[in-house]
XYZ file of C-alpha atoms in Angstrom:
271
model
C 0.000 0.000 0.000
C 1.253 3.438 -0.792
C 0.665 6.699 0.763
C -1.581 9.400 -0.557
C 1.391 11.413 -1.679
C 3.039 8.583 -3.494
C 2.950 8.637 -7.317
C 3.550 5.408 -9.231
C 4.330 5.780 -12.985
C 1.933 4.072 -15.354
C 3.218 0.994 -17.145
C 5.340 1.677 -20.206
C 6.071 5.295 -19.225
C 8.614 7.089 -17.126
C 8.004 10.340 -15.447
C 8.081 13.191 -17.936
C 9.121 10.868 -20.811
C 7.526 10.016 -24.097
C 5.855 6.652 -24.557
C 8.429 3.906 -24.805
C 8.894 1.697 -27.890
C 6.882 -1.510 -27.849
C 8.996 -4.490 -26.981
C 8.575 -7.983 -28.406
C 8.673 -11.096 -26.306
C 12.381 -11.607 -26.946
C 13.125 -8.132 -25.711
C 13.904 -6.581 -29.137
C 12.082 -3.653 -30.624
C 10.239 -4.597 -33.844
C 11.112 -2.691 -37.041
C 9.377 0.584 -37.509
C 6.598 0.566 -40.087
C 5.806 3.141 -42.713
C 9.410 4.272 -43.301
C 11.159 3.656 -46.589
C 14.481 3.199 -44.905
C 13.764 -0.290 -43.564
C 11.283 -3.075 -43.025
C 8.936 -4.429 -45.624
C 8.113 -1.058 -47.131
C 11.788 -0.231 -47.605
C 12.323 -3.379 -49.704
C 9.153 -2.727 -51.601
C 10.368 0.758 -52.527
C 13.654 -0.537 -53.933
C 12.279 -3.459 -55.975
C 10.334 -1.472 -58.627
C 13.362 0.726 -59.288
C 15.575 -2.350 -59.722
C 13.016 -4.042 -61.977
C 12.736 -0.907 -64.109
C 16.506 -0.610 -64.396
C 16.676 -4.191 -65.668
C 13.653 -3.900 -67.965
C 14.689 -0.786 -69.889
C 17.777 -2.328 -71.580
C 15.792 -5.476 -72.402
C 12.984 -3.465 -73.976
C 15.456 -1.411 -76.011
C 17.184 -4.574 -77.238
C 13.828 -6.108 -78.198
C 12.840 -2.964 -80.106
C 16.130 -3.031 -82.035
C 15.657 -6.702 -82.915
C 12.106 -6.074 -84.145
C 13.266 -3.091 -86.193
C 16.063 -5.154 -87.740
C 13.642 -7.991 -88.600
C 11.213 -5.543 -90.204
C 13.962 -4.072 -92.368
C 15.256 -7.518 -93.284
C 11.779 -8.501 -94.532
C 11.408 -5.399 -96.697
C 12.029 -6.101 -100.406
C 15.296 -4.625 -101.603
C 15.003 -1.649 -103.938
C 17.506 -0.478 -106.537
C 18.356 2.815 -108.200
C 18.547 3.347 -111.972
C 22.237 2.453 -112.209
C 21.796 -0.841 -110.384
C 18.643 -1.689 -112.337
C 20.523 -1.217 -115.610
C 23.497 -3.244 -114.417
C 21.253 -6.114 -113.338
C 18.966 -6.009 -116.381
C 20.994 -4.999 -119.449
C 22.193 -8.542 -120.180
C 18.604 -9.730 -120.616
C 17.472 -6.873 -122.899
C 18.184 -7.005 -126.640
C 17.877 -4.926 -129.796
C 15.410 -6.274 -132.366
C 15.791 -6.148 -136.127
C 12.581 -7.253 -137.857
C 13.401 -8.264 -141.434
C 11.215 -8.744 -144.494
C 11.318 -11.586 -147.033
C 14.224 -9.992 -148.917
C 16.243 -9.546 -145.736
C 15.645 -5.818 -145.639
C 14.998 -3.978 -142.408
C 11.264 -3.701 -141.731
C 11.269 -2.386 -138.158
C 13.456 -2.035 -135.078
C 12.623 -2.257 -131.424
C 13.532 -3.912 -128.153
C 12.847 -7.242 -126.476
C 13.822 -8.944 -123.226
C 14.349 -12.448 -121.879
C 12.077 -13.734 -119.122
C 13.215 -17.369 -119.006
C 16.675 -18.938 -118.930
C 15.459 -21.311 -121.650
C 15.213 -18.377 -124.071
C 11.571 -17.331 -123.589
C 11.344 -13.618 -124.344
C 8.790 -10.838 -124.790
C 8.304 -7.725 -126.901
C 5.554 -5.494 -128.282
C 3.671 -7.229 -131.057
C 3.773 -4.253 -133.436
C 7.589 -4.519 -133.513
C 7.569 -8.031 -135.017
C 4.211 -7.997 -136.814
C 4.562 -9.329 -140.358
C 8.298 -9.930 -140.039
C 9.743 -12.826 -142.025
C 12.703 -13.012 -139.676
C 13.520 -11.563 -136.259
C 17.080 -10.939 -135.181
C 18.006 -10.292 -131.530
C 21.235 -8.436 -130.755
C 22.319 -8.500 -127.115
C 24.209 -5.837 -125.182
C 27.467 -7.796 -125.549
C 27.047 -8.000 -129.341
C 25.756 -11.582 -129.453
C 23.236 -12.128 -132.281
C 20.578 -14.866 -132.395
C 17.470 -15.581 -134.420
C 14.137 -15.315 -132.590
C 10.766 -16.821 -133.455
C 7.334 -15.483 -132.575
C 5.688 -18.159 -130.388
C 2.445 -16.382 -129.432
C 0.898 -12.943 -129.518
C -2.103 -10.802 -128.637
C -2.458 -8.083 -131.243
C -5.024 -6.072 -129.277
C -2.835 -6.102 -126.169
C 0.258 -5.433 -128.327
C 2.201 -8.241 -126.662
C 4.236 -11.030 -128.212
C 6.205 -13.980 -126.847
C 9.449 -14.948 -128.563
C 11.575 -18.075 -128.418
C 15.359 -17.832 -128.691
C 17.568 -20.786 -129.599
C 18.812 -22.800 -126.636
C 22.397 -22.287 -125.568
C 24.725 -23.754 -123.002
C 24.243 -22.156 -119.602
C 20.985 -20.515 -120.676
C 20.202 -16.818 -120.874
C 20.201 -14.014 -118.342
C 16.513 -13.459 -117.571
C 14.343 -10.882 -115.832
C 11.791 -11.861 -113.167
C 8.202 -10.909 -113.969
C 5.669 -9.474 -111.533
C 2.585 -11.570 -110.923
C 0.380 -8.532 -110.300
C 0.071 -5.088 -111.823
C 2.088 -2.157 -110.539
C 0.285 0.401 -108.396
C -0.341 4.112 -108.717
C 2.804 6.152 -108.148
C 5.251 3.225 -108.120
C 8.677 4.115 -109.428
C 9.536 2.343 -112.678
C 12.358 2.268 -115.208
C 12.226 1.807 -118.978
C 15.086 0.160 -120.884
C 15.362 0.085 -124.657
C 17.394 0.664 -127.812
C 16.525 4.033 -129.389
C 19.901 3.869 -131.150
C 21.326 0.858 -132.937
C 22.931 -1.436 -130.378
C 22.983 1.338 -127.744
C 20.701 0.799 -124.748
C 19.459 3.541 -122.433
C 17.458 3.649 -119.198
C 14.903 6.243 -118.111
C 13.024 6.723 -114.865
C 9.462 7.669 -113.957
C 6.343 6.500 -112.134
C 3.202 4.538 -112.901
C 0.554 7.175 -113.608
C -2.241 4.638 -113.899
C -1.842 0.837 -113.825
C -4.977 0.121 -115.860
C -6.410 3.109 -117.717
C -8.985 2.319 -120.383
C -7.598 3.330 -123.770
C -9.482 2.382 -126.933
C -11.415 -0.273 -125.067
C -8.337 -1.911 -123.490
C -6.677 -1.493 -120.110
C -3.264 0.121 -120.522
C -0.555 0.883 -118.020
C 0.363 4.568 -118.191
C 3.835 5.586 -117.043
C 6.070 8.637 -117.227
C 9.537 7.135 -117.816
C 10.730 8.738 -121.049
C 10.349 6.630 -124.182
C 11.882 7.161 -127.633
C 11.414 5.421 -130.963
C 13.168 2.054 -130.888
C 12.346 1.398 -127.236
C 9.011 -0.231 -128.055
C 8.951 -3.788 -126.757
C 11.421 -3.073 -123.993
C 10.720 -3.802 -120.329
C 9.130 -1.503 -117.788
C 10.889 -2.523 -114.569
C 9.982 -1.783 -110.956
C 12.409 -0.844 -108.164
C 12.885 -4.485 -107.220
C 14.106 -5.381 -110.704
C 10.919 -7.148 -111.797
C 9.199 -6.617 -115.135
C 5.992 -4.643 -114.606
C 5.098 -4.386 -118.297
C 6.134 -3.936 -121.914
C 6.748 -0.548 -123.537
C 4.023 -0.193 -126.165
C 4.050 3.430 -127.318
C 3.297 7.015 -126.396
C 0.041 8.679 -125.423
C -0.528 11.164 -128.224
C -2.990 13.304 -126.306
C -0.940 13.665 -123.109
C 2.684 14.772 -123.370
C 5.171 12.762 -121.347
C 2.796 9.858 -120.668
C 3.457 6.513 -122.331
C 1.570 3.282 -122.858
C 2.540 -0.114 -121.557
C 1.233 -3.665 -121.592
C 0.612 -4.669 -117.974
C 2.213 -7.677 -116.282
C -1.017 -9.664 -116.267
C -1.653 -9.351 -120.022
C 1.985 -10.061 -120.752
C 1.813 -13.125 -118.518
C -1.215 -14.423 -120.435
C 0.707 -14.305 -123.728
C 3.743 -16.008 -122.174
C 1.542 -18.806 -120.826
C -0.027 -19.156 -124.265
C 3.445 -19.669 -125.745
C 4.366 -22.236 -123.089
C 1.167 -24.152 -123.757
C 1.869 -24.149 -127.496
C 5.410 -25.419 -126.872
C 4.091 -28.225 -124.659
C 1.790 -29.420 -127.437
């Protein structure tokens, strides 16, 4: 028993002192809560920063890999110089001769198959008794008309077989689109090839009841029958002529019509 004047401090406090820290059963003070410097919340605060630091380089690496894959899958495109270098060996000068051996017409043709399958504009070889093909390296061979479509102005030629075959141009399976860059190769001068550059103005404009490819690559007399080539080096059509009513716009036979004549020639050869 204490006296009336005695004062006994309440548990957990000392006279004039702040409340003491709670003590666990083993006598140690538990970690303080709610501070970033320690305990569970301190670890939690550090983990997101560490995860972010590790994730950023991985995400950047993944983005670079995806970008590289996308570029690798893009079709390769070539400029005019490279197109000419890759294509000139398959393009030839045509001399269409009459019965007496005189020159009837000149133009251009190109090989589309290593076996000697070739194409040109039909008006270049129409009515010719003999067709002579002169290649860029000076090689001369006789060509035969295997099939043609006069309305489309497309003809398929067959060149004599030779050891090792011929340099050939790949052909597009579908028509070129509006605005696609294209190149025209032909022989406006005897045994001298040139290349010009332009775009597809319309892949299938109706002209005199037929669909015609319109393009702006410059064309001169003697280039008829030559290839219209896209940036990937594929034949997009055959040079047919010039649009008389629109300056600077020229006519071409589209890849699909050209393909139909080539298939017609292959079928005839198989029979």
